[in-house]
């Protein structure tokens, strides 16, 4: 049975998903702003985020919030971390792959997580110590023993183009052993897919807390591991993340560590 925090977060995610779907056929008329180079926000992001915050504030008025568009609201040991539309670039181009991501952190550690794919009506949930679920069905990471034959997901650092060359070197190193690599455009869904065993592993440079806070708990509760490029466990302050089952994550740390620059290996 889902914890009350997960039930509230799921309700908030579905409310945001309704907003996202309502505007799908009106994308050409949306107000879109480039926050920084190649980083866009639409009015749908803001409307979806407002729905999430409204639901969370109604149930937990004393909890702090960190939202992609609204920033930090309040302080305290319990903080909701929100990405109202993870995959905005996909959404604005009509590519059907995006999600809503909501996590509750206690002193910086994820304890509850929801990732919702409104198009497929797939709800990924987890609570610390309770396992991870897809539409109430238990999820487990894949059983692959190494990178041989693995399906790996990644993303390219549009915010940090200075790392493009090592990113391509890492990709080459992984692809030399793996079956294939996917770049789908939603970090939250990539991590959810790792938890569900659809992907064997995932790595990316420069993620923000809202990109990964929910997804990493899904991976952990599905029996997997997440760490930074140097193999340090936990949510990486650098945003440089590796996730997968225990064997694949270790193999990715080994492969990526040989290609990563000193800057990418920092905590």
mmCIF file of C-alpha atoms in Angstrom, residues 7-250:
data_model
loop_
_atom_site.group_PDB
_atom_site.id
_atom_site.type_symbol
_atom_site.label_atom_id
_atom_site.label_comp_id
_atom_site.label_asym_id
_atom_site.label_seq_id
_atom_site.Cartn_x
_atom_site.Cartn_y
_atom_site.Cartn_z
ATOM 1 C CA UNK A 7 -0.549 9.160 -2.576
ATOM 2 C CA UNK A 8 -0.489 12.968 -2.349
ATOM 3 C CA UNK A 9 2.462 13.239 -4.748
ATOM 4 C CA UNK A 10 0.755 10.923 -7.226
ATOM 5 C CA UNK A 11 -2.384 13.052 -7.089
ATOM 6 C CA UNK A 12 -0.278 16.158 -7.710
ATOM 7 C CA UNK A 13 1.542 14.475 -10.601
ATOM 8 C CA UNK A 14 -1.728 13.443 -12.235
ATOM 9 C CA UNK A 15 -3.080 16.995 -11.887
ATOM 10 C CA UNK A 16 0.057 18.304 -13.597
ATOM 11 C CA UNK A 17 -0.273 15.597 -16.252
ATOM 12 C CA UNK A 18 -3.800 16.769 -17.032
ATOM 13 C CA UNK A 19 -2.480 20.283 -17.639
ATOM 14 C CA UNK A 20 0.307 18.964 -19.870
ATOM 15 C CA UNK A 21 -2.056 16.877 -21.994
ATOM 16 C CA UNK A 22 -4.646 19.668 -22.242
ATOM 17 C CA UNK A 23 -2.147 21.921 -24.037
ATOM 18 C CA UNK A 24 -0.548 19.273 -26.282
ATOM 19 C CA UNK A 25 -2.554 20.289 -29.329
ATOM 20 C CA UNK A 26 -1.961 23.996 -28.719
ATOM 21 C CA UNK A 27 1.818 24.034 -28.597
ATOM 22 C CA UNK A 28 2.147 26.570 -31.424
ATOM 23 C CA UNK A 29 0.245 29.127 -29.343
ATOM 24 C CA UNK A 30 2.243 28.711 -26.139
ATOM 25 C CA UNK A 31 4.342 31.454 -24.609
ATOM 26 C CA UNK A 32 7.911 30.074 -24.574
ATOM 27 C CA UNK A 33 10.919 31.731 -22.924
ATOM 28 C CA UNK A 34 14.603 30.803 -23.288
ATOM 29 C CA UNK A 35 15.826 30.913 -19.660
ATOM 30 C CA UNK A 36 19.398 30.512 -20.816
ATOM 31 C CA UNK A 37 20.982 29.242 -23.999
ATOM 32 C CA UNK A 38 19.058 26.179 -25.257
ATOM 33 C CA UNK A 39 17.097 25.938 -21.972
ATOM 34 C CA UNK A 40 13.413 26.659 -22.573
ATOM 35 C CA UNK A 41 10.374 27.030 -20.341
ATOM 36 C CA UNK A 42 6.767 27.262 -21.483
ATOM 37 C CA UNK A 43 3.639 28.420 -19.729
ATOM 38 C CA UNK A 44 2.699 24.735 -19.465
ATOM 39 C CA UNK A 45 5.727 24.101 -17.230
ATOM 40 C CA UNK A 46 4.582 26.905 -14.958
ATOM 41 C CA UNK A 47 0.919 25.879 -14.914
ATOM 42 C CA UNK A 48 1.807 22.255 -14.196
ATOM 43 C CA UNK A 49 4.167 23.307 -11.432
ATOM 44 C CA UNK A 50 1.476 25.498 -9.859
ATOM 45 C CA UNK A 51 -0.869 22.485 -9.753
ATOM 46 C CA UNK A 52 1.755 20.377 -8.003
ATOM 47 C CA UNK A 53 2.608 23.047 -5.454
ATOM 48 C CA UNK A 54 -1.079 23.638 -4.713
ATOM 49 C CA UNK A 55 -1.642 19.956 -3.934
ATOM 50 C CA UNK A 56 1.494 19.619 -1.831
ATOM 51 C CA UNK A 57 0.896 22.839 0.119
ATOM 52 C CA UNK A 58 -2.670 21.786 0.878
ATOM 53 C CA UNK A 59 -1.472 18.531 2.475
ATOM 54 C CA UNK A 60 1.892 19.640 3.869
ATOM 55 C CA UNK A 61 1.942 23.427 4.395
ATOM 56 C CA UNK A 62 5.095 23.307 6.516
ATOM 57 C CA UNK A 63 7.258 21.378 4.061
ATOM 58 C CA UNK A 64 9.912 23.173 2.007
ATOM 59 C CA UNK A 65 9.810 23.045 -1.781
ATOM 60 C CA UNK A 66 12.450 23.200 -4.490
ATOM 61 C CA UNK A 67 10.805 23.549 -7.897
ATOM 62 C CA UNK A 68 12.481 23.978 -11.259
ATOM 63 C CA UNK A 69 10.570 27.120 -12.196
ATOM 64 C CA UNK A 70 9.671 28.637 -8.800
ATOM 65 C CA UNK A 71 12.952 27.916 -7.027
ATOM 66 C CA UNK A 72 13.216 27.348 -3.278
ATOM 67 C CA UNK A 73 10.169 27.961 -1.093
ATOM 68 C CA UNK A 74 10.580 27.684 2.661
ATOM 69 C CA UNK A 75 13.159 25.796 4.704
ATOM 70 C CA UNK A 76 13.178 22.644 6.769
ATOM 71 C CA UNK A 77 14.365 19.027 6.922
ATOM 72 C CA UNK A 78 11.557 17.859 4.613
ATOM 73 C CA UNK A 79 11.709 19.250 1.083
ATOM 74 C CA UNK A 80 9.694 18.427 -2.030
ATOM 75 C CA UNK A 81 11.774 18.553 -5.213
ATOM 76 C CA UNK A 82 9.704 19.096 -8.358
ATOM 77 C CA UNK A 83 10.194 18.945 -12.105
ATOM 78 C CA UNK A 84 6.749 19.690 -13.550
ATOM 79 C CA UNK A 85 7.656 18.746 -17.122
ATOM 80 C CA UNK A 86 10.847 16.773 -17.546
ATOM 81 C CA UNK A 87 11.409 16.668 -21.288
ATOM 82 C CA UNK A 88 10.218 20.164 -22.195
ATOM 83 C CA UNK A 89 12.228 20.085 -25.436
ATOM 84 C CA UNK A 90 10.424 16.906 -26.495
ATOM 85 C CA UNK A 91 7.044 18.337 -25.528
ATOM 86 C CA UNK A 92 7.513 21.568 -27.461
ATOM 87 C CA UNK A 93 8.456 19.622 -30.597
ATOM 88 C CA UNK A 94 5.572 17.180 -30.288
ATOM 89 C CA UNK A 95 7.829 14.249 -29.385
ATOM 90 C CA UNK A 96 5.758 11.978 -27.123
ATOM 91 C CA UNK A 97 8.239 11.366 -24.316
ATOM 92 C CA UNK A 98 8.138 13.486 -21.153
ATOM 93 C CA UNK A 99 7.201 13.142 -17.500
ATOM 94 C CA UNK A 100 6.360 14.733 -14.165
ATOM 95 C CA UNK A 101 8.874 14.156 -11.360
ATOM 96 C CA UNK A 102 8.215 14.699 -7.636
ATOM 97 C CA UNK A 103 10.395 13.589 -4.714
ATOM 98 C CA UNK A 104 10.354 14.182 -0.968
ATOM 99 C CA UNK A 105 13.789 14.511 0.593
ATOM 100 C CA UNK A 106 14.611 14.301 4.287
ATOM 101 C CA UNK A 107 17.824 16.152 5.045
ATOM 102 C CA UNK A 108 18.825 15.754 1.411
ATOM 103 C CA UNK A 109 18.040 12.027 1.127
ATOM 104 C CA UNK A 110 15.111 10.895 -1.062
ATOM 105 C CA UNK A 111 12.445 9.064 0.954
ATOM 106 C CA UNK A 112 9.426 9.149 -1.402
ATOM 107 C CA UNK A 113 9.290 9.428 -5.192
ATOM 108 C CA UNK A 114 6.794 9.689 -8.029
ATOM 109 C CA UNK A 115 7.509 9.845 -11.762
ATOM 110 C CA UNK A 116 4.442 10.032 -13.992
ATOM 111 C CA UNK A 117 4.258 9.549 -17.749
ATOM 112 C CA UNK A 118 0.872 11.096 -18.643
ATOM 113 C CA UNK A 119 0.832 9.827 -22.228
ATOM 114 C CA UNK A 120 1.273 6.167 -21.275
ATOM 115 C CA UNK A 121 -0.508 6.533 -17.927
ATOM 116 C CA UNK A 122 2.508 4.964 -16.226
ATOM 117 C CA UNK A 123 2.972 5.894 -12.578
ATOM 118 C CA UNK A 124 6.336 4.985 -11.032
ATOM 119 C CA UNK A 125 6.454 5.201 -7.233
ATOM 120 C CA UNK A 126 8.832 4.360 -4.411
ATOM 121 C CA UNK A 127 9.282 4.889 -0.696
ATOM 122 C CA UNK A 128 12.536 4.300 1.146
ATOM 123 C CA UNK A 129 12.635 0.704 2.293
ATOM 124 C CA UNK A 130 9.346 -0.231 0.593
ATOM 125 C CA UNK A 131 10.466 -1.071 -2.942
ATOM 126 C CA UNK A 132 9.608 0.515 -6.276
ATOM 127 C CA UNK A 133 6.440 0.077 -8.312
ATOM 128 C CA UNK A 134 5.018 0.709 -11.768
ATOM 129 C CA UNK A 135 1.240 1.088 -11.572
ATOM 130 C CA UNK A 136 1.275 -0.931 -8.312
ATOM 131 C CA UNK A 137 3.388 -3.741 -9.781
ATOM 132 C CA UNK A 138 6.795 -4.322 -8.192
ATOM 133 C CA UNK A 139 9.805 -3.265 -10.288
ATOM 134 C CA UNK A 140 13.314 -4.727 -10.330
ATOM 135 C CA UNK A 141 16.405 -3.598 -12.192
ATOM 136 C CA UNK A 142 17.726 -5.866 -14.921
ATOM 137 C CA UNK A 143 19.875 -8.901 -14.122
ATOM 138 C CA UNK A 144 22.547 -8.168 -16.710
ATOM 139 C CA UNK A 145 25.988 -9.040 -15.380
ATOM 140 C CA UNK A 146 28.109 -6.586 -17.386
ATOM 141 C CA UNK A 147 27.997 -4.139 -20.285
ATOM 142 C CA UNK A 148 27.929 -6.924 -22.845
ATOM 143 C CA UNK A 149 24.565 -6.708 -24.576
ATOM 144 C CA UNK A 150 23.413 -3.870 -22.335
ATOM 145 C CA UNK A 151 20.968 -1.141 -23.359
ATOM 146 C CA UNK A 152 22.224 2.144 -21.902
ATOM 147 C CA UNK A 153 20.548 5.551 -21.794
ATOM 148 C CA UNK A 154 22.269 8.923 -21.732
ATOM 149 C CA UNK A 155 21.768 12.609 -22.403
ATOM 150 C CA UNK A 156 23.989 15.275 -23.903
ATOM 151 C CA UNK A 157 24.943 18.323 -21.819
ATOM 152 C CA UNK A 158 23.297 21.233 -23.614
ATOM 153 C CA UNK A 159 23.923 23.384 -20.519
ATOM 154 C CA UNK A 160 27.613 22.414 -20.452
ATOM 155 C CA UNK A 161 28.892 22.122 -23.991
ATOM 156 C CA UNK A 162 32.475 22.346 -22.717
ATOM 157 C CA UNK A 163 32.109 18.685 -21.722
ATOM 158 C CA UNK A 164 30.942 17.535 -25.145
ATOM 159 C CA UNK A 165 34.253 15.907 -26.150
ATOM 160 C CA UNK A 166 34.605 13.767 -22.997
ATOM 161 C CA UNK A 167 30.885 12.946 -23.250
ATOM 162 C CA UNK A 168 31.471 11.557 -26.737
ATOM 163 C CA UNK A 169 34.545 9.673 -25.491
ATOM 164 C CA UNK A 170 32.468 8.117 -22.691
ATOM 165 C CA UNK A 171 29.743 7.221 -25.161
ATOM 166 C CA UNK A 172 32.301 5.564 -27.425
ATOM 167 C CA UNK A 173 33.740 3.578 -24.497
ATOM 168 C CA UNK A 174 30.298 2.368 -23.420
ATOM 169 C CA UNK A 175 29.128 1.604 -26.952
ATOM 170 C CA UNK A 176 32.254 -0.452 -27.546
ATOM 171 C CA UNK A 177 30.861 -2.989 -25.072
ATOM 172 C CA UNK A 178 27.100 -2.414 -24.918
ATOM 173 C CA UNK A 179 24.393 -3.425 -27.361
ATOM 174 C CA UNK A 180 23.159 0.125 -27.907
ATOM 175 C CA UNK A 181 22.658 3.583 -26.420
ATOM 176 C CA UNK A 182 19.441 5.600 -26.293
ATOM 177 C CA UNK A 183 19.060 9.365 -25.826
ATOM 178 C CA UNK A 184 15.373 9.956 -25.092
ATOM 179 C CA UNK A 185 15.270 13.434 -23.522
ATOM 180 C CA UNK A 186 13.772 12.865 -20.058
ATOM 181 C CA UNK A 187 16.207 12.052 -17.245
ATOM 182 C CA UNK A 188 13.385 11.154 -14.859
ATOM 183 C CA UNK A 189 11.977 8.603 -17.304
ATOM 184 C CA UNK A 190 15.445 7.251 -18.102
ATOM 185 C CA UNK A 191 15.956 6.514 -14.396
ATOM 186 C CA UNK A 192 12.445 5.071 -14.115
ATOM 187 C CA UNK A 193 13.206 2.796 -17.068
ATOM 188 C CA UNK A 194 16.394 1.612 -15.339
ATOM 189 C CA UNK A 195 14.321 0.795 -12.253
ATOM 190 C CA UNK A 196 11.841 -1.112 -14.434
ATOM 191 C CA UNK A 197 14.607 -3.093 -16.156
ATOM 192 C CA UNK A 198 13.897 -1.537 -19.550
ATOM 193 C CA UNK A 199 17.347 0.059 -19.581
ATOM 194 C CA UNK A 200 20.332 -1.657 -17.999
ATOM 195 C CA UNK A 201 22.068 1.591 -17.110
ATOM 196 C CA UNK A 202 22.124 5.349 -17.480
ATOM 197 C CA UNK A 203 24.670 8.171 -17.312
ATOM 198 C CA UNK A 204 24.528 11.898 -17.858
ATOM 199 C CA UNK A 205 26.460 15.095 -17.173
ATOM 200 C CA UNK A 206 25.227 18.113 -15.246
ATOM 201 C CA UNK A 207 21.754 17.162 -14.050
ATOM 202 C CA UNK A 208 19.870 19.375 -11.618
ATOM 203 C CA UNK A 209 18.338 18.026 -8.361
ATOM 204 C CA UNK A 210 14.820 18.061 -9.826
ATOM 205 C CA UNK A 211 15.977 15.988 -12.798
ATOM 206 C CA UNK A 212 17.061 13.033 -10.674
ATOM 207 C CA UNK A 213 15.732 13.228 -7.090
ATOM 208 C CA UNK A 214 12.741 10.960 -7.746
ATOM 209 C CA UNK A 215 14.415 8.713 -10.310
ATOM 210 C CA UNK A 216 17.369 7.745 -8.144
ATOM 211 C CA UNK A 217 15.078 6.495 -5.376
ATOM 212 C CA UNK A 218 13.197 4.397 -7.921
ATOM 213 C CA UNK A 219 16.503 2.820 -8.993
ATOM 214 C CA UNK A 220 17.657 2.195 -5.429
ATOM 215 C CA UNK A 221 14.362 0.658 -4.326
ATOM 216 C CA UNK A 222 14.327 -1.543 -7.429
ATOM 217 C CA UNK A 223 17.640 -3.043 -6.307
ATOM 218 C CA UNK A 224 20.008 -0.803 -8.254
ATOM 219 C CA UNK A 225 22.715 1.720 -7.508
ATOM 220 C CA UNK A 226 23.347 5.364 -8.324
ATOM 221 C CA UNK A 227 26.613 7.252 -7.939
ATOM 222 C CA UNK A 228 28.810 9.909 -9.520
ATOM 223 C CA UNK A 229 31.424 9.309 -12.205
ATOM 224 C CA UNK A 230 34.063 8.468 -9.576
ATOM 225 C CA UNK A 231 31.792 5.841 -8.020
ATOM 226 C CA UNK A 232 30.780 7.822 -4.933
ATOM 227 C CA UNK A 233 27.290 6.723 -3.899
ATOM 228 C CA UNK A 234 24.412 9.153 -3.370
ATOM 229 C CA UNK A 235 22.972 12.091 -5.281
ATOM 230 C CA UNK A 236 25.995 13.763 -6.913
ATOM 231 C CA UNK A 237 26.376 17.466 -6.225
ATOM 232 C CA UNK A 238 28.099 17.688 -9.613
ATOM 233 C CA UNK A 239 24.995 16.351 -11.331
ATOM 234 C CA UNK A 240 27.178 13.797 -13.116
ATOM 235 C CA UNK A 241 25.317 10.555 -12.536
ATOM 236 C CA UNK A 242 25.571 6.840 -13.221
ATOM 237 C CA UNK A 243 22.718 4.430 -12.440
ATOM 238 C CA UNK A 244 22.075 0.770 -13.077
ATOM 239 C CA UNK A 245 22.053 -2.618 -11.436
ATOM 240 C CA UNK A 246 25.071 -3.252 -9.217
ATOM 241 C CA UNK A 247 27.133 -4.968 -11.916
ATOM 242 C CA UNK A 248 26.350 -2.578 -14.742
ATOM 243 C CA UNK A 249 26.842 0.502 -12.562
ATOM 244 C CA UNK A 250 30.318 -0.727 -11.595
#
